[in-house]
């Protein structure tokens, strides 16, 4: 067990709705990254938060937004859900954005958009 | 062309066999990760490498920075090793500010 907790584990939403996914980082980690993993694909980087600020973003539209709290836990929000947003969403926490430290992953949230 | 390529995509082995999974990348990196993903979805970090070789139990990971290639070896494979093995690299410069770029994974199935 990595100490990174994601909630919920599974979620079904309707197209057009909004969703919030949550991630509690490992104790002592100040950096959280979010990834989207479509079926049969490797994870794709969505964005990273470091000390409550967005610190890098992948090729995802603005309807994907996030937040990091003072305790370094994080949320991923997706507005106006589309069918293609159905995927496993992973968060990973690490000690520091600038160092080559290991990333610890949560179990993921499996989102299904119908 | 993907920046991180893994081979093979699928691999079936008999228990006890020696297994090799390969990863090639085309970008400058500061580190390479080998990850294991079980059917439930959660990812476990196996190794983080920036040079040379690391060993943990029956797993060995090597990296050749000049050739931009890494291998993950499993000795005396066991059915519990069945999982998807993913190679991910941390960019050296720019891009996603050092975040990970993943390969598509190698699905390993070890038969008893």
PDB file of C-alpha atoms in Angstrom:
ATOM      1  CA  UNK A   1       0.000   0.000   0.000  1.00  0.00           C
ATOM      2  CA  UNK A   2       1.414   3.374  -1.055  1.00  0.00           C
ATOM      3  CA  UNK A   3      -0.371   5.776   1.275  1.00  0.00           C
ATOM      4  CA  UNK A   4      -1.984   7.571  -1.664  1.00  0.00           C
ATOM      5  CA  UNK A   5      -5.772   7.338  -1.455  1.00  0.00           C
ATOM      6  CA  UNK A   6      -8.215   8.159  -4.203  1.00  0.00           C
ATOM      7  CA  UNK A   7     -11.963   8.497  -3.953  1.00  0.00           C
ATOM      8  CA  UNK A   8     -14.336   7.353  -5.176  1.00  0.00           C
ATOM      9  CA  UNK A   9     -13.027   4.095  -6.651  1.00  0.00           C
ATOM     10  CA  UNK A  10     -15.770   3.882  -9.267  1.00  0.00           C
ATOM     11  CA  UNK A  11     -18.168   6.446 -10.632  1.00  0.00           C
ATOM     12  CA  UNK A  12     -20.828   6.589 -13.327  1.00  0.00           C
ATOM     13  CA  UNK A  13     -21.866   9.968 -14.711  1.00  0.00           C
ATOM     14  CA  UNK A  14     -24.028  11.206 -17.534  1.00  0.00           C
ATOM     15  CA  UNK A  15     -22.688  13.186 -20.481  1.00  0.00           C
ATOM     16  CA  UNK A  16     -22.721  16.907 -19.701  1.00  0.00           C
ATOM     17  CA  UNK A  17     -22.441  16.465 -15.941  1.00  0.00           C
ATOM     18  CA  UNK A  18     -19.556  17.580 -13.765  1.00  0.00           C
ATOM     19  CA  UNK A  19     -17.359  15.349 -11.592  1.00  0.00           C
ATOM     20  CA  UNK A  20     -14.865  15.838  -8.775  1.00  0.00           C
ATOM     21  CA  UNK A  21     -12.225  13.241  -7.996  1.00  0.00           C
ATOM     22  CA  UNK A  22     -10.114  13.349  -4.859  1.00  0.00           C
ATOM     23  CA  UNK A  23      -6.593  12.328  -3.951  1.00  0.00           C
ATOM     24  CA  UNK A  24      -4.872  12.256  -0.581  1.00  0.00           C
ATOM     25  CA  UNK A  25      -1.134  12.304  -1.054  1.00  0.00           C
ATOM     26  CA  UNK A  26       1.447  10.334   0.876  1.00  0.00           C
ATOM     27  CA  UNK A  27       2.513  12.002   4.108  1.00  0.00           C
ATOM     28  CA  UNK A  28       5.370  14.442   3.486  1.00  0.00           C
ATOM     29  CA  UNK A  29       4.722  14.739  -0.256  1.00  0.00           C
ATOM     30  CA  UNK A  30       4.052  18.224  -1.621  1.00  0.00           C
ATOM     31  CA  UNK A  31       3.556  17.365  -5.285  1.00  0.00           C
ATOM     32  CA  UNK A  32       0.525  15.683  -6.846  1.00  0.00           C
ATOM     33  CA  UNK A  33       0.166  14.735 -10.495  1.00  0.00           C
ATOM     34  CA  UNK A  34      -2.987  13.560 -12.231  1.00  0.00           C
ATOM     35  CA  UNK A  35      -3.118  11.142 -15.158  1.00  0.00           C
ATOM     36  CA  UNK A  36      -5.843   9.809 -17.427  1.00  0.00           C
ATOM     37  CA  UNK A  37      -5.574   6.216 -18.601  1.00  0.00           C
ATOM     38  CA  UNK A  38      -7.901   5.127 -21.375  1.00  0.00           C
ATOM     39  CA  UNK A  39      -8.513   1.425 -21.848  1.00  0.00           C
ATOM     40  CA  UNK A  40      -5.491  -0.319 -23.315  1.00  0.00           C
ATOM     41  CA  UNK A  41      -3.342   2.812 -23.204  1.00  0.00           C
ATOM     42  CA  UNK A  42      -0.632   4.161 -20.978  1.00  0.00           C
ATOM     43  CA  UNK A  43      -1.505   7.012 -18.618  1.00  0.00           C
ATOM     44  CA  UNK A  44      -1.475  10.546 -20.050  1.00  0.00           C
ATOM     45  CA  UNK A  45      -0.360  13.512 -17.950  1.00  0.00           C
ATOM     46  CA  UNK A  46      -3.180  15.947 -17.121  1.00  0.00           C
ATOM     47  CA  UNK A  47      -1.492  18.385 -14.730  1.00  0.00           C
ATOM     48  CA  UNK A  48       0.660  18.669 -11.666  1.00  0.00           C
ATOM     49  CA  UNK A  49       0.211  20.663  -8.462  1.00  0.00           C
ATOM     50  CA  UNK A  50       3.111  21.773  -6.317  1.00  0.00           C
ATOM     51  CA  UNK A  51       2.503  23.629  -3.071  1.00  0.00           C
ATOM     52  CA  UNK A  52      -1.041  24.571  -4.098  1.00  0.00           C
ATOM     53  CA  UNK A  53      -0.059  25.979  -7.517  1.00  0.00           C
ATOM     54  CA  UNK A  54      -0.511  24.362 -10.911  1.00  0.00           C
ATOM     55  CA  UNK A  55       2.956  23.428 -12.128  1.00  0.00           C
ATOM     56  CA  UNK A  56       2.661  22.077 -15.638  1.00  0.00           C
ATOM     57  CA  UNK A  57      -0.194  20.843 -17.752  1.00  0.00           C
ATOM     58  CA  UNK A  58      -0.592  18.238 -20.459  1.00  0.00           C
ATOM     59  CA  UNK A  59      -2.740  18.421 -23.563  1.00  0.00           C
ATOM     60  CA  UNK A  60      -6.139  18.558 -21.871  1.00  0.00           C
ATOM     61  CA  UNK A  61      -8.877  21.202 -22.366  1.00  0.00           C
ATOM     62  CA  UNK A  62      -9.714  23.826 -19.726  1.00  0.00           C
ATOM     63  CA  UNK A  63     -12.762  21.860 -18.589  1.00  0.00           C
ATOM     64  CA  UNK A  64     -10.195  19.722 -16.743  1.00  0.00           C
ATOM     65  CA  UNK A  65      -9.221  21.745 -13.695  1.00  0.00           C
ATOM     66  CA  UNK A  66      -7.680  21.043 -10.361  1.00  0.00           C
ATOM     67  CA  UNK A  67      -6.928  22.221  -6.908  1.00  0.00           C
ATOM     68  CA  UNK A  68      -4.405  21.446  -4.198  1.00  0.00           C
ATOM     69  CA  UNK A  69      -5.111  22.134  -0.547  1.00  0.00           C
ATOM     70  CA  UNK A  70      -2.741  23.234   2.241  1.00  0.00           C
ATOM     71  CA  UNK A  71      -2.446  19.605   3.389  1.00  0.00           C
ATOM     72  CA  UNK A  72      -1.361  18.790  -0.210  1.00  0.00           C
ATOM     73  CA  UNK A  73      -4.409  16.692  -0.988  1.00  0.00           C
ATOM     74  CA  UNK A  74      -5.834  17.429  -4.409  1.00  0.00           C
ATOM     75  CA  UNK A  75      -8.983  17.442  -6.509  1.00  0.00           C
ATOM     76  CA  UNK A  76      -9.508  16.919 -10.214  1.00  0.00           C
ATOM     77  CA  UNK A  77     -12.644  18.519 -11.632  1.00  0.00           C
ATOM     78  CA  UNK A  78     -14.042  17.754 -15.054  1.00  0.00           C
ATOM     79  CA  UNK A  79     -16.903  19.853 -16.429  1.00  0.00           C
ATOM     80  CA  UNK A  80     -19.247  19.091 -19.315  1.00  0.00           C
ATOM     81  CA  UNK A  81     -18.356  15.404 -19.325  1.00  0.00           C
ATOM     82  CA  UNK A  82     -17.965  13.678 -22.674  1.00  0.00           C
ATOM     83  CA  UNK A  83     -18.128   9.966 -23.455  1.00  0.00           C
ATOM     84  CA  UNK A  84     -14.396   9.968 -24.220  1.00  0.00           C
ATOM     85  CA  UNK A  85     -13.681  11.075 -20.649  1.00  0.00           C
ATOM     86  CA  UNK A  86     -14.436   7.511 -19.575  1.00  0.00           C
ATOM     87  CA  UNK A  87     -11.114   6.282 -18.207  1.00  0.00           C
ATOM     88  CA  UNK A  88      -9.115   5.398 -15.131  1.00  0.00           C
ATOM     89  CA  UNK A  89      -7.892   8.555 -13.400  1.00  0.00           C
ATOM     90  CA  UNK A  90      -4.709   8.149 -11.426  1.00  0.00           C
ATOM     91  CA  UNK A  91      -3.021  10.482  -9.044  1.00  0.00           C
ATOM     92  CA  UNK A  92       0.583  10.222  -7.965  1.00  0.00           C
ATOM     93  CA  UNK A  93       2.325  12.025  -5.158  1.00  0.00           C
ATOM     94  CA  UNK A  94       6.016  12.707  -4.842  1.00  0.00           C
ATOM     95  CA  UNK A  95       8.320  14.486  -2.451  1.00  0.00           C
ATOM     96  CA  UNK A  96       9.391  17.377  -4.617  1.00  0.00           C
ATOM     97  CA  UNK A  97       8.703  18.465  -8.209  1.00  0.00           C
ATOM     98  CA  UNK A  98      12.344  19.110  -8.982  1.00  0.00           C
ATOM     99  CA  UNK A  99      13.969  15.960  -7.741  1.00  0.00           C
ATOM    100  CA  UNK A 100      14.061  12.480  -9.126  1.00  0.00           C
ATOM    101  CA  UNK A 101      12.073  10.967  -6.322  1.00  0.00           C
ATOM    102  CA  UNK A 102       9.769   8.030  -6.701  1.00  0.00           C
ATOM    103  CA  UNK A 103       6.154   8.678  -7.487  1.00  0.00           C
ATOM    104  CA  UNK A 104       3.585   6.799  -5.439  1.00  0.00           C
ATOM    105  CA  UNK A 105       0.318   6.069  -7.186  1.00  0.00           C
ATOM    106  CA  UNK A 106      -3.179   5.677  -5.866  1.00  0.00           C
ATOM    107  CA  UNK A 107      -5.519   2.877  -6.897  1.00  0.00           C
ATOM    108  CA  UNK A 108      -7.300   5.133  -9.334  1.00  0.00           C
ATOM    109  CA  UNK A 109     -10.867   6.226  -9.915  1.00  0.00           C
ATOM    110  CA  UNK A 110     -12.639   4.480 -12.762  1.00  0.00           C
ATOM    111  CA  UNK A 111     -15.014   6.975 -14.378  1.00  0.00           C
ATOM    112  CA  UNK A 112     -17.684   5.834 -16.803  1.00  0.00           C
ATOM    113  CA  UNK A 113     -19.595   8.470 -18.756  1.00  0.00           C
ATOM    114  CA  UNK A 114     -22.850   7.284 -20.300  1.00  0.00           C
TER     115      UNK A 114
ATOM    116  CA  UNK B   1       5.773   7.823 -33.123  1.00  0.00           C
ATOM    117  CA  UNK B   2       5.422   7.572 -29.355  1.00  0.00           C
ATOM    118  CA  UNK B   3       8.225   9.010 -27.275  1.00  0.00           C
ATOM    119  CA  UNK B   4       8.270   5.814 -25.208  1.00  0.00           C
ATOM    120  CA  UNK B   5       7.968   2.453 -26.934  1.00  0.00           C
ATOM    121  CA  UNK B   6       7.676  -0.886 -25.179  1.00  0.00           C
ATOM    122  CA  UNK B   7       8.033  -4.395 -26.520  1.00  0.00           C
ATOM    123  CA  UNK B   8       6.484  -6.817 -26.603  1.00  0.00           C
ATOM    124  CA  UNK B   9       2.928  -5.563 -26.149  1.00  0.00           C
ATOM    125  CA  UNK B  10       1.783  -8.960 -24.909  1.00  0.00           C
ATOM    126  CA  UNK B  11       3.818 -11.782 -23.438  1.00  0.00           C
ATOM    127  CA  UNK B  12       2.792 -15.238 -22.294  1.00  0.00           C
ATOM    128  CA  UNK B  13       5.292 -17.330 -20.368  1.00  0.00           C
ATOM    129  CA  UNK B  14       5.409 -20.601 -18.472  1.00  0.00           C
ATOM    130  CA  UNK B  15       6.112 -20.522 -14.766  1.00  0.00           C
ATOM    131  CA  UNK B  16       9.842 -20.489 -14.140  1.00  0.00           C
ATOM    132  CA  UNK B  17      10.823 -18.812 -17.392  1.00  0.00           C
ATOM    133  CA  UNK B  18      13.158 -15.823 -17.591  1.00  0.00           C
ATOM    134  CA  UNK B  19      11.315 -12.797 -18.926  1.00  0.00           C
ATOM    135  CA  UNK B  20      12.583  -9.609 -20.551  1.00  0.00           C
ATOM    136  CA  UNK B  21      10.528  -6.517 -21.312  1.00  0.00           C
ATOM    137  CA  UNK B  22      12.118  -3.717 -23.319  1.00  0.00           C
ATOM    138  CA  UNK B  23      11.643   0.034 -23.327  1.00  0.00           C
ATOM    139  CA  UNK B  24      13.088   2.526 -25.815  1.00  0.00           C
ATOM    140  CA  UNK B  25      12.660   6.276 -25.634  1.00  0.00           C
ATOM    141  CA  UNK B  26      13.465   9.147 -27.947  1.00  0.00           C
ATOM    142  CA  UNK B  27      13.699  12.110 -25.569  1.00  0.00           C
ATOM    143  CA  UNK B  28      16.222  13.374 -23.054  1.00  0.00           C
ATOM    144  CA  UNK B  29      15.357  12.022 -19.653  1.00  0.00           C
ATOM    145  CA  UNK B  30      16.423  12.511 -16.060  1.00  0.00           C
ATOM    146  CA  UNK B  31      15.038   9.181 -14.866  1.00  0.00           C
ATOM    147  CA  UNK B  32      13.153   6.112 -16.010  1.00  0.00           C
ATOM    148  CA  UNK B  33      10.538   4.270 -13.988  1.00  0.00           C
ATOM    149  CA  UNK B  34       9.311   0.711 -14.242  1.00  0.00           C
ATOM    150  CA  UNK B  35       5.788   0.305 -12.914  1.00  0.00           C
ATOM    151  CA  UNK B  36       3.471  -2.632 -12.368  1.00  0.00           C
ATOM    152  CA  UNK B  37      -0.291  -2.383 -12.859  1.00  0.00           C
ATOM    153  CA  UNK B  38      -2.653  -5.146 -11.756  1.00  0.00           C
ATOM    154  CA  UNK B  39      -6.163  -5.615 -13.206  1.00  0.00           C
ATOM    155  CA  UNK B  40      -7.688  -3.498 -10.428  1.00  0.00           C
ATOM    156  CA  UNK B  41      -5.874  -0.506 -11.870  1.00  0.00           C
ATOM    157  CA  UNK B  42      -3.529   0.591  -9.110  1.00  0.00           C
ATOM    158  CA  UNK B  43       0.081   1.200 -10.091  1.00  0.00           C
ATOM    159  CA  UNK B  44       3.082   0.160  -8.031  1.00  0.00           C
ATOM    160  CA  UNK B  45       6.509   1.632  -8.630  1.00  0.00           C
ATOM    161  CA  UNK B  46       9.100  -1.127  -9.099  1.00  0.00           C
ATOM    162  CA  UNK B  47      12.233   0.832  -9.959  1.00  0.00           C
ATOM    163  CA  UNK B  48      13.475   4.311 -10.662  1.00  0.00           C
ATOM    164  CA  UNK B  49      16.714   4.394 -12.672  1.00  0.00           C
ATOM    165  CA  UNK B  50      18.985   7.088 -13.992  1.00  0.00           C
ATOM    166  CA  UNK B  51      21.947   4.832 -14.764  1.00  0.00           C
ATOM    167  CA  UNK B  52      23.230   1.285 -14.480  1.00  0.00           C
ATOM    168  CA  UNK B  53      21.277  -1.518 -12.930  1.00  0.00           C
ATOM    169  CA  UNK B  54      19.016  -2.203  -9.969  1.00  0.00           C
ATOM    170  CA  UNK B  55      17.855  -5.489  -8.455  1.00  0.00           C
ATOM    171  CA  UNK B  56      14.983  -6.252  -6.136  1.00  0.00           C
ATOM    172  CA  UNK B  57      14.239  -9.877  -5.441  1.00  0.00           C
ATOM    173  CA  UNK B  58      13.574 -11.595  -8.772  1.00  0.00           C
ATOM    174  CA  UNK B  59      13.360  -8.316 -10.653  1.00  0.00           C
ATOM    175  CA  UNK B  60      16.282  -6.635 -12.373  1.00  0.00           C
ATOM    176  CA  UNK B  61      16.170  -3.354 -14.273  1.00  0.00           C
ATOM    177  CA  UNK B  62      18.919  -1.969 -16.479  1.00  0.00           C
ATOM    178  CA  UNK B  63      19.284   1.249 -18.415  1.00  0.00           C
ATOM    179  CA  UNK B  64      21.664   2.348 -21.170  1.00  0.00           C
ATOM    180  CA  UNK B  65      21.472   6.138 -21.381  1.00  0.00           C
ATOM    181  CA  UNK B  66      23.556   6.365 -24.586  1.00  0.00           C
ATOM    182  CA  UNK B  67      21.300   3.909 -26.405  1.00  0.00           C
ATOM    183  CA  UNK B  68      18.113   5.278 -24.764  1.00  0.00           C
ATOM    184  CA  UNK B  69      17.026   1.810 -23.799  1.00  0.00           C
ATOM    185  CA  UNK B  70      15.991   0.007 -20.652  1.00  0.00           C
ATOM    186  CA  UNK B  71      15.070  -3.570 -19.867  1.00  0.00           C
ATOM    187  CA  UNK B  72      13.107  -5.183 -17.070  1.00  0.00           C
ATOM    188  CA  UNK B  73      13.965  -8.798 -16.335  1.00  0.00           C
ATOM    189  CA  UNK B  74      12.015 -11.253 -14.217  1.00  0.00           C
ATOM    190  CA  UNK B  75      13.825 -14.409 -13.147  1.00  0.00           C
ATOM    191  CA  UNK B  76      11.966 -17.603 -12.212  1.00  0.00           C
ATOM    192  CA  UNK B  77       8.624 -16.108 -13.237  1.00  0.00           C
ATOM    193  CA  UNK B  78       5.503 -16.983 -11.267  1.00  0.00           C
ATOM    194  CA  UNK B  79       1.777 -16.637 -12.033  1.00  0.00           C
ATOM    195  CA  UNK B  80       1.552 -13.827  -9.482  1.00  0.00           C
ATOM    196  CA  UNK B  81       3.871 -11.803 -11.739  1.00  0.00           C
ATOM    197  CA  UNK B  82       0.997 -11.579 -14.231  1.00  0.00           C
ATOM    198  CA  UNK B  83       0.282  -7.869 -14.670  1.00  0.00           C
ATOM    199  CA  UNK B  84       0.866  -4.972 -17.026  1.00  0.00           C
ATOM    200  CA  UNK B  85       4.392  -3.592 -16.818  1.00  0.00           C
ATOM    201  CA  UNK B  86       4.756   0.047 -17.781  1.00  0.00           C
ATOM    202  CA  UNK B  87       7.870   2.024 -18.583  1.00  0.00           C
ATOM    203  CA  UNK B  88       7.708   5.767 -17.877  1.00  0.00           C
ATOM    204  CA  UNK B  89      10.316   8.477 -18.357  1.00  0.00           C
ATOM    205  CA  UNK B  90      10.792  11.791 -16.630  1.00  0.00           C
ATOM    206  CA  UNK B  91      11.709  14.495 -19.151  1.00  0.00           C
ATOM    207  CA  UNK B  92      15.022  16.253 -18.775  1.00  0.00           C
ATOM    208  CA  UNK B  93      13.848  19.565 -20.200  1.00  0.00           C
ATOM    209  CA  UNK B  94      10.661  21.508 -20.719  1.00  0.00           C
ATOM    210  CA  UNK B  95       7.512  19.736 -21.814  1.00  0.00           C
ATOM    211  CA  UNK B  96       5.400  18.800 -18.858  1.00  0.00           C
ATOM    212  CA  UNK B  97       7.825  20.188 -16.308  1.00  0.00           C
ATOM    213  CA  UNK B  98       9.451  16.884 -15.600  1.00  0.00           C
ATOM    214  CA  UNK B  99       6.388  14.767 -15.340  1.00  0.00           C
ATOM    215  CA  UNK B 100       6.136  11.261 -16.581  1.00  0.00           C
ATOM    216  CA  UNK B 101       5.591  10.080 -20.149  1.00  0.00           C
ATOM    217  CA  UNK B 102       4.347   6.513 -20.199  1.00  0.00           C
ATOM    218  CA  UNK B 103       4.672   3.641 -22.597  1.00  0.00           C
ATOM    219  CA  UNK B 104       1.548   1.673 -23.446  1.00  0.00           C
ATOM    220  CA  UNK B 105       2.570  -1.209 -21.244  1.00  0.00           C
ATOM    221  CA  UNK B 106       3.419  -4.871 -21.691  1.00  0.00           C
ATOM    222  CA  UNK B 107       0.755  -7.320 -20.612  1.00  0.00           C
ATOM    223  CA  UNK B 108       2.440 -10.341 -19.036  1.00  0.00           C
ATOM    224  CA  UNK B 109       0.641 -13.584 -18.370  1.00  0.00           C
ATOM    225  CA  UNK B 110       2.531 -16.360 -16.577  1.00  0.00           C
ATOM    226  CA  UNK B 111       0.919 -19.797 -16.824  1.00  0.00           C
ATOM    227  CA  UNK B 112       1.395 -22.428 -14.108  1.00  0.00           C
TER     228      UNK B 112
END
